[in-house]
XYZ file of C-alpha atoms in Angstrom:
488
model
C 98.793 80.476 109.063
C 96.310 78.635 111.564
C 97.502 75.333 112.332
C 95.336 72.422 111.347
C 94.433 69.938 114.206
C 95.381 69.534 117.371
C 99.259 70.233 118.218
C 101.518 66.939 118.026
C 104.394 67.292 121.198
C 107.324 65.996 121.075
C 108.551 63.725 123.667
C 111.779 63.195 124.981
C 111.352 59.356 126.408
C 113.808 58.307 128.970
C 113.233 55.065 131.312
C 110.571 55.813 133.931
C 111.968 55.533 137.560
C 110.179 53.520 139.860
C 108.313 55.493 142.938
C 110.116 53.030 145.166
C 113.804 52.639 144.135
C 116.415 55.251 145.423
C 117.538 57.858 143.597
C 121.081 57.176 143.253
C 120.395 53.692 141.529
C 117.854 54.750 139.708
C 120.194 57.918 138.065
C 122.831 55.530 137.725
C 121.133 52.401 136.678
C 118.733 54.141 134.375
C 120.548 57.472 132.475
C 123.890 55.939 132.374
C 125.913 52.911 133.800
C 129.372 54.277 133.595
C 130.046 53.128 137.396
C 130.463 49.161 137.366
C 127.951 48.234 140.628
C 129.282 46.947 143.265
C 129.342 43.320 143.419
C 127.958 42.396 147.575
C 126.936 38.703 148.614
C 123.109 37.815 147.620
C 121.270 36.228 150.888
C 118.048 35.395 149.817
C 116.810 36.055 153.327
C 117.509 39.675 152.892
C 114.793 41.539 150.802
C 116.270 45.149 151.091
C 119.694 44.439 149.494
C 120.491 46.335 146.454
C 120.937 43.226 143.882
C 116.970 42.388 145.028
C 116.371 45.406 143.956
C 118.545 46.142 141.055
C 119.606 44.435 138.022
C 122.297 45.599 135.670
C 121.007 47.683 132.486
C 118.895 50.490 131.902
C 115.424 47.795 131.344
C 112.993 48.498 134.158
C 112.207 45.640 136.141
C 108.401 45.170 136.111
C 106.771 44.308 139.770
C 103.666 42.805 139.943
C 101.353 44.642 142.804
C 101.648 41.745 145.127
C 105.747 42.463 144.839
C 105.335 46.107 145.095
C 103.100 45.388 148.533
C 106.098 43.352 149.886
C 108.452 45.731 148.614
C 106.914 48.909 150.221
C 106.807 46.741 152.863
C 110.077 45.878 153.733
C 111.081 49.777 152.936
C 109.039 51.026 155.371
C 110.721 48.434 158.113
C 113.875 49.715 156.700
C 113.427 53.525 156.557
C 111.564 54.434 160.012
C 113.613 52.092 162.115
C 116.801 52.835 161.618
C 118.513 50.396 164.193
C 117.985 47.717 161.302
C 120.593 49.781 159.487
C 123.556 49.526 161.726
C 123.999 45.636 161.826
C 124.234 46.305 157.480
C 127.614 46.832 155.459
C 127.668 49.915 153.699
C 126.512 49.670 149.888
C 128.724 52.699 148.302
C 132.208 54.485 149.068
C 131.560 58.488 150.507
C 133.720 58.694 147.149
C 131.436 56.764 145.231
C 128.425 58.816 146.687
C 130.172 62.265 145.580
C 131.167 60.806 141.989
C 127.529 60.132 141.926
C 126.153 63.079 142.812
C 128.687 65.337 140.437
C 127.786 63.168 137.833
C 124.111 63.333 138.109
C 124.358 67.485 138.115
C 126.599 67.296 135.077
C 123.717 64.802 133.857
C 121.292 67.015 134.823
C 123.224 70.098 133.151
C 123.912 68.073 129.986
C 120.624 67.449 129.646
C 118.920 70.901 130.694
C 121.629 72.578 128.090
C 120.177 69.805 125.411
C 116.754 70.485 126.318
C 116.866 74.292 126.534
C 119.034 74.415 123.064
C 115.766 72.152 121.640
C 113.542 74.484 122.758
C 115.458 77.511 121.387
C 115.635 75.671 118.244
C 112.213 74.787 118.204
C 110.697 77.708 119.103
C 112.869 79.017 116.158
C 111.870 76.582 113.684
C 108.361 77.155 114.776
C 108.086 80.896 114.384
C 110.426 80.510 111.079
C 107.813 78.100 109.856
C 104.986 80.078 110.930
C 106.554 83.489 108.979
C 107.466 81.089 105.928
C 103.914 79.405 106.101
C 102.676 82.842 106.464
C 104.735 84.601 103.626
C 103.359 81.710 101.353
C 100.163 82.050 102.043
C 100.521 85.720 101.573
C 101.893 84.509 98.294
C 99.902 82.823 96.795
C 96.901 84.860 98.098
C 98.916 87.577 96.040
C 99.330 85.169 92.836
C 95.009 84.265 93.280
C 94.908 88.018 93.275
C 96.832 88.375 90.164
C 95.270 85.585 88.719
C 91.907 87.412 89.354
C 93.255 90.265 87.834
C 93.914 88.115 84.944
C 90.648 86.627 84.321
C 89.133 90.191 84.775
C 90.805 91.356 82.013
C 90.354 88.612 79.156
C 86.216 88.657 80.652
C 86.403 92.331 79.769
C 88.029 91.538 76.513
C 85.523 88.723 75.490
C 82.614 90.688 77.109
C 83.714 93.635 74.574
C 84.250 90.870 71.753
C 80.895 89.616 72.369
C 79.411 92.865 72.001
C 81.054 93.561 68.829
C 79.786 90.257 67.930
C 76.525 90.331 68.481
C 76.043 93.761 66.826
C 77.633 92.617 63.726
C 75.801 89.558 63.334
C 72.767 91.933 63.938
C 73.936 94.060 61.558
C 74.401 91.394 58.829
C 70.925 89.815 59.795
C 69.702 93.582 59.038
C 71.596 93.817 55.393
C 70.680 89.468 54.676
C 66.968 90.573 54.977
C 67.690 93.626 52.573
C 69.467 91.134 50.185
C 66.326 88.908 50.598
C 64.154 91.492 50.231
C 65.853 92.987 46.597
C 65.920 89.473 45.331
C 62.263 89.091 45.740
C 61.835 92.324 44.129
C 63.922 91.402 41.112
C 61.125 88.808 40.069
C 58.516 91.784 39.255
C 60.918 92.903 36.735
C 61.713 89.994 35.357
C 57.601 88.835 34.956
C 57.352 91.788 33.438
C 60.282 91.838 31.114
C 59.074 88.033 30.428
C 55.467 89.167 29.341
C 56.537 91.946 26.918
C 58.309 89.617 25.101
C 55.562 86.620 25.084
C 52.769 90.129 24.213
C 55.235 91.108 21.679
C 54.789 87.645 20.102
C 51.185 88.469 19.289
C 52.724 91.020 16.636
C 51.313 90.299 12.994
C 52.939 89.332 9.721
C 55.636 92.333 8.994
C 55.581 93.807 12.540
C 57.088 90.455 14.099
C 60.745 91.872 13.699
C 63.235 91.068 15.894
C 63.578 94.881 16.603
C 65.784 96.973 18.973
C 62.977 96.616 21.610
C 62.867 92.787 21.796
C 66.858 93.034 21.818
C 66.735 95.048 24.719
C 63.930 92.845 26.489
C 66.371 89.889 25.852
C 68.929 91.798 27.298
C 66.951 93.074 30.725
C 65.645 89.547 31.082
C 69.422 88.901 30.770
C 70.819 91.568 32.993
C 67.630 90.655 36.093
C 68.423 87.082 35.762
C 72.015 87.960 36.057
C 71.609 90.377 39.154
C 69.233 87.272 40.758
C 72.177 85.224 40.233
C 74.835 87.224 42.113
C 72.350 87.872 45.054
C 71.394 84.418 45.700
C 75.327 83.246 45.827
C 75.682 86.516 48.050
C 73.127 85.422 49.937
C 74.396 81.879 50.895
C 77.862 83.802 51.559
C 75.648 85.926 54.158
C 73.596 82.570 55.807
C 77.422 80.831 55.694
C 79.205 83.850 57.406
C 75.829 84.388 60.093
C 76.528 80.550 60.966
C 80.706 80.938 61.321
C 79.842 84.231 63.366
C 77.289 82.646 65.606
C 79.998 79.497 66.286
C 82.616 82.341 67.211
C 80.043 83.920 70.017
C 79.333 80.828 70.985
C 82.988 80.284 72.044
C 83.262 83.214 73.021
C 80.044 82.602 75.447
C 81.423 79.358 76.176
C 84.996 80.870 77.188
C 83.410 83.959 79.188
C 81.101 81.148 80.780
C 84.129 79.135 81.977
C 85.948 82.741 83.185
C 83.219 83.844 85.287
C 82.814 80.126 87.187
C 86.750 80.224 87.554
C 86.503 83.446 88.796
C 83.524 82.844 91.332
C 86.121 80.482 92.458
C 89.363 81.910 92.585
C 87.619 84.569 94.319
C 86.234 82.498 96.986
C 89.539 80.804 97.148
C 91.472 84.418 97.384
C 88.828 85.266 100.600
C 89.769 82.179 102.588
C 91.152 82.754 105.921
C 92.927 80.639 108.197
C 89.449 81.083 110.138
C 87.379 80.471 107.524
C 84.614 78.090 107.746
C 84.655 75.038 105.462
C 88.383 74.134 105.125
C 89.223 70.638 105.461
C 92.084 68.164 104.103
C 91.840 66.570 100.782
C 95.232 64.276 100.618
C 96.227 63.728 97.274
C 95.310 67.320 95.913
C 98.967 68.643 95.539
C 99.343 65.863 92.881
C 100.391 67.137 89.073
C 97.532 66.841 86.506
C 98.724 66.513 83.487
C 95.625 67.246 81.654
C 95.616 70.893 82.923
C 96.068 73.931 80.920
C 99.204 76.129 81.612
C 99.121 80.172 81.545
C 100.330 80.222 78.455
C 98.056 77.605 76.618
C 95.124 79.393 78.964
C 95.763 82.909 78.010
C 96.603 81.703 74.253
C 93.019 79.846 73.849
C 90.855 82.936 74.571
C 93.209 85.157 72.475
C 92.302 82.483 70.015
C 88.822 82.381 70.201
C 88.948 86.680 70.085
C 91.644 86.470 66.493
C 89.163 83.882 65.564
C 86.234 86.494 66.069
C 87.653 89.242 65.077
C 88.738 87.627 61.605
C 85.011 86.244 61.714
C 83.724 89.929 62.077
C 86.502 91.181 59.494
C 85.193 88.888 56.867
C 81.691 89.365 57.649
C 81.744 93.450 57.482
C 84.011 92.691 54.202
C 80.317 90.621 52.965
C 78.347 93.246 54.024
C 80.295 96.084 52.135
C 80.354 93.739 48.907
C 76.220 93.029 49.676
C 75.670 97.078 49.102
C 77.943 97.504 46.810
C 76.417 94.490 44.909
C 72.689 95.888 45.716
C 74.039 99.689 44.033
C 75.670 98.331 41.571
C 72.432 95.132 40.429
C 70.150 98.428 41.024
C 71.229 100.537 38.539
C 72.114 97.733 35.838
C 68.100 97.129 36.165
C 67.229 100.746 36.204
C 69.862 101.603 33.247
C 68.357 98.900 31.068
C 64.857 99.787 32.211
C 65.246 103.292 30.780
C 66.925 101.469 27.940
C 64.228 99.634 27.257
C 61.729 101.981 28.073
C 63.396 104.598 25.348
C 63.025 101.635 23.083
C 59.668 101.364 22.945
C 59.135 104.709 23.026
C 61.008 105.577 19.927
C 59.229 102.351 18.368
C 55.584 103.503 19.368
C 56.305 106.721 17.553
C 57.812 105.125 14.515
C 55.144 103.078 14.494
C 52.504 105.409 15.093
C 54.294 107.451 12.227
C 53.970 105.070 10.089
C 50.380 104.459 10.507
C 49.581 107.842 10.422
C 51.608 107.789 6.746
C 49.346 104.655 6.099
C 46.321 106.164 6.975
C 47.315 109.501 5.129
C 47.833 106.759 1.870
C 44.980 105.368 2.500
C 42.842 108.247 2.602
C 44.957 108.989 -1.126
C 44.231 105.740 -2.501
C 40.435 105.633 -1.591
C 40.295 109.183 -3.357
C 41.701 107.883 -6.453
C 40.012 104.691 -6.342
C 36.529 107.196 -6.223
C 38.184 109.056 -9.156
C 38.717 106.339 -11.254
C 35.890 104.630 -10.762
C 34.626 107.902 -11.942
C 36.589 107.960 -14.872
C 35.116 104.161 -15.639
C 31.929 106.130 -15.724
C 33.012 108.445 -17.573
C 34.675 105.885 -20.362
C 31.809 103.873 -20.544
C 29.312 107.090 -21.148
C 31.776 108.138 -24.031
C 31.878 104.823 -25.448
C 27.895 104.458 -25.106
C 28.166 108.206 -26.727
C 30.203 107.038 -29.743
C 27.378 104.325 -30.773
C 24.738 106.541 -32.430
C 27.465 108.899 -34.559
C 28.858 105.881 -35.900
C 25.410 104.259 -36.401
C 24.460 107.744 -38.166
C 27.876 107.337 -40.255
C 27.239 103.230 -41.201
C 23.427 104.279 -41.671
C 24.231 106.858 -43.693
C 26.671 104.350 -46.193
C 24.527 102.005 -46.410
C 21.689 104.295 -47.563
C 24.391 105.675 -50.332
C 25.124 101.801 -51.590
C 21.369 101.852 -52.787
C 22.121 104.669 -55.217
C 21.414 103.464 -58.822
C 23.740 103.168 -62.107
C 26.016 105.845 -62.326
C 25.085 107.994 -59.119
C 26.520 105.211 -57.065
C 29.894 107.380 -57.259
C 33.108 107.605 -55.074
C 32.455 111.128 -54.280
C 33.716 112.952 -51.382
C 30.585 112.466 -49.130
C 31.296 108.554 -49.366
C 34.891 109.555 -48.812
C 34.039 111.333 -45.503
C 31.830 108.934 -44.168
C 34.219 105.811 -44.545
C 36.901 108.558 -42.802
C 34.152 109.310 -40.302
C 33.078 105.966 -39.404
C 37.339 104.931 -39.105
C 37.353 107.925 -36.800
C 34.549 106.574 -34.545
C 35.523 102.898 -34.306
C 39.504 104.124 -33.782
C 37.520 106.480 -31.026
C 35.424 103.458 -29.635
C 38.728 101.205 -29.574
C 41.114 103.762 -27.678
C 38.288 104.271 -25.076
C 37.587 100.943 -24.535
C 41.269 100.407 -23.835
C 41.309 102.722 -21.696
C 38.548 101.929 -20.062
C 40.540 98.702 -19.655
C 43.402 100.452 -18.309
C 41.302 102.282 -15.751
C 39.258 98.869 -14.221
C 42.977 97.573 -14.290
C 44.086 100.524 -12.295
C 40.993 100.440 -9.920
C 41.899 96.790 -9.176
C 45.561 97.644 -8.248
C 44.037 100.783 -6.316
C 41.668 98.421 -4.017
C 44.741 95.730 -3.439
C 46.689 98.827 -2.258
C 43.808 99.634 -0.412
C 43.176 96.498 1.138
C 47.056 95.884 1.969
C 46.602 99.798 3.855
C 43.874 98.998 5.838
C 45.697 95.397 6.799
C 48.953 97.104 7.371
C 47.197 99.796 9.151
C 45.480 96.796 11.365
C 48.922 95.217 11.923
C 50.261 98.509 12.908
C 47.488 99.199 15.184
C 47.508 95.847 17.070
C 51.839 96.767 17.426
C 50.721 100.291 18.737
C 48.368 98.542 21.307
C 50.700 95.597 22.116
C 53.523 98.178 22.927
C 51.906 101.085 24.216
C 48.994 99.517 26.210
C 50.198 96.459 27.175
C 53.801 96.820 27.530
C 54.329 100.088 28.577
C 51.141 100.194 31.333
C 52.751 96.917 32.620
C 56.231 98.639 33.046
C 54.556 101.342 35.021
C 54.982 99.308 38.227
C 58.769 98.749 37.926
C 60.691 98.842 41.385
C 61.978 102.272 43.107
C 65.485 101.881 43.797
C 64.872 101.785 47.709
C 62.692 98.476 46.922
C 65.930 97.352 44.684
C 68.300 97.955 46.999
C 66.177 95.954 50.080
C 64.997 99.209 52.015
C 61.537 98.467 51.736
């Protein structure tokens, strides 16, 4: 690990020795004072002497520079001219001077041992530090790694989530606009459906019967109406499930975001070297936040927000399965009752084109019999007009006999067979004039039949064009199944 800054040394402070004092004093006055100094007589007059110098204590006296002038002074009179020495008592015992020097080796030992056992111990502690500081670093350069590792991983498993993701919600857009698409197509049918019934209103007098065709119209407009219904709750189940699957990606987007910026910067954090340009100190940073995530709570959030989409995409294939089978199965209701319809009117266009055809057939019938019995009317009233002369002839005839005189006017059997003869006529002249009766009578009823024919055959003709031209050319344009099921 590079050390930060510059290198703080430690110092071992002992009392600075003056440049001008002796040795012996200063090693004994300054490191220790286990020798009691030797008390001489202070003469005022006499700079050099060791209490002008000296003072008991380790404290070091301070000396102005005008002092330290006189003082190196008066040392040089006393060092280069030695014959000032020999009128001077001697300061220390030989004794004194031995104990002094033994002690300052043992001193000097002491303290070389002290020092050198530091610096062992230092140079210890450093390069422990250093292999510690180094082994950490290594450490946590290891744990980044891992960490990196990490992240990799659960971006891989939300990139592959988000893929998934994105196709099913494309995939559910696709089978939406098919369920869209069939809905719209359902309201052809139903117009259709709608306007046979309001055409099959225009039916006249006996042919407005609430037949099996306008059942099964009621029942289609039923059955689209009922299909419409089911789509368009299907259909806010697919805009409901598009918006929960969009809010998944986006956490999903949102989570991958925030993995690929903490990976940008673990990475950058795993590449920095001891060397590395643009490390500094930021005091403070080792601090505990407690608003920060832990590995647990970190890895358990994305696994969330993956559950979360997979149950998202889980439901929303589930909607998609139930949207075709829905589509199938609203398909062929339409197209079963289509057909059903569709047979309907056919078998009523035939039985009602049957049944003209049987009208017409009577009416042909009845117009022949009306011709023959107006011909027999004819016929009545020639035979009647026939009868008026014979029984003229016969009443003639008596009343020509009723002029006979006296006794010829006689009962005889000419008079007898004219009064028989004339009976016979008038009984004639009565039975044809009833019938004759009975025939205009007849010929009445024959032209109300007719009349009623050629009305029912009108009525039945209007149904025939209601059902075949109108109806049946208008259900022509009924939907394929691909248009019913969204395909197109």
């Amino acid at each position: 690990m590079e050390l930060i800054g510059s290198t703080q040394m430690a110092t071992y402070a002992r009392p600075k020795t003056s440049h001008f004092l002796p040795a012996i004093s200063t090693t004994a006055s300054s490191y220790r004072s286990h020798q009691p100094a030797i008390t001489l007589n202070k003469n005022s007059n006499m700079p050099w002497r060791t209490n002008s110098y000296f003072r008991s204590g380790s404290a070091i006296p301070t000396v102005s520079a005008l002092q330290r002038d006189n003082l190196d002074l008066v040392r040089a009179k006393t060092m280069f001219y030695p014959s000032n020495r020999t009128a001077l008592s001697s300061r220390y015992m030989p004794e004194d001077w031995y104990k002094s020097n033994q002690s300052n080796y043992r001193e000097s030992e002491s303290s070389r041992n002290s020092a050198e056992r530091l610096r062992r111990d230092t140079i210890r502690l450093i390069q422990d530090k250093d292999q510690l500081t180094r082994r950490t670093q290594d450490s946590t350069s290891k744990n980044i790694g891992e960490r990196l590792n990490d992240i990799s991983f659960w971006r891989s498993e939300l990139n592959h989530e988000i893929d998934n993701m994105v196709t099913e919600i494309s995939v559910l857009t696709d089978v939406k606009r098919r369920l869209e698409r069939a809905l719209a197509e359902t309201e052809g049918p139903l117009q259709v459906s709608q306007e046979c019934l309001f055409h099959r209103e225009k039916r006249m007098s006996i042919d407005l019967v609430h037949d099996d065709v306008e059942k099964d119209l009621i029942k289609e407009v039923e059955v689209i109406k009922s299909c419409q219904e089911r789509m368009r709750r299907h259909l806010e189940r697919a805009i409901a499930q598009l918006a929960s699957n969009r809010a998944a990606q986006h956490e999903l987007e949102r989570d991958l975001s925030d993995k690929v910026t903490a990976q940008r910067i673990d990475d950058r954090c795993h590449h920095l070297r001891n060397t590395s340009d643009g490390i500094s100190y930021y005091r403070g940073i080792d601090r505990l936040d407690p608003s920060i995530s832990l590995p647990d709570s970190w890895s358990k959030f994305t696994d969330d927000n993956i559950l979360h989409s997979q149950s998202q995409r889980a439901a929303s294939h589930k909607l998609r399965d139930e949207i075709e089978i829905l589509l199938n199965a609203t398909s062929n209701e339409m197209w079963n009752q289509f057909n059903t319809v569709n047979v309907s009117f056919t078998n009523r266009i035939s039985e009602t084109a049957d049944t003209k055809n049987s009208l017409q057939a009577h009416l042909a019938k009845t117009l022949q019999e009306i011709f023959q019995t107006e011909m027999l009317i004819e016929a009545l009233k020639k035979a009647i007009r026939d009868k008026e002369n014979p029984l003229k002839v016969a009443q003639t005839r008596l009343e020509e006999r009723t002029r006979r005189p006296n006794v010829e006017l006689c009962r005889d059997n000419p008079h007898h067979r004219l009064i028989t003869e004339v009976r016979e006529i008038e009984d004639t002249i009565h039975k044809l004039r009833q019938r004759l009766m009975e025939a205009e009578n007849t010929l009445q009823t024959l032209v109300k039949t007719k009349v009623t024919l050629e009305h029912d055959l009108s009525i039945k003709a209007n149904s025939l064009f209601l059902d075949q031209e109108k109806c049946m050319s208008m259900r022509k344009s009924f939907p394929s199944t691909p248009r019913l099921v969204g395909y197109t």
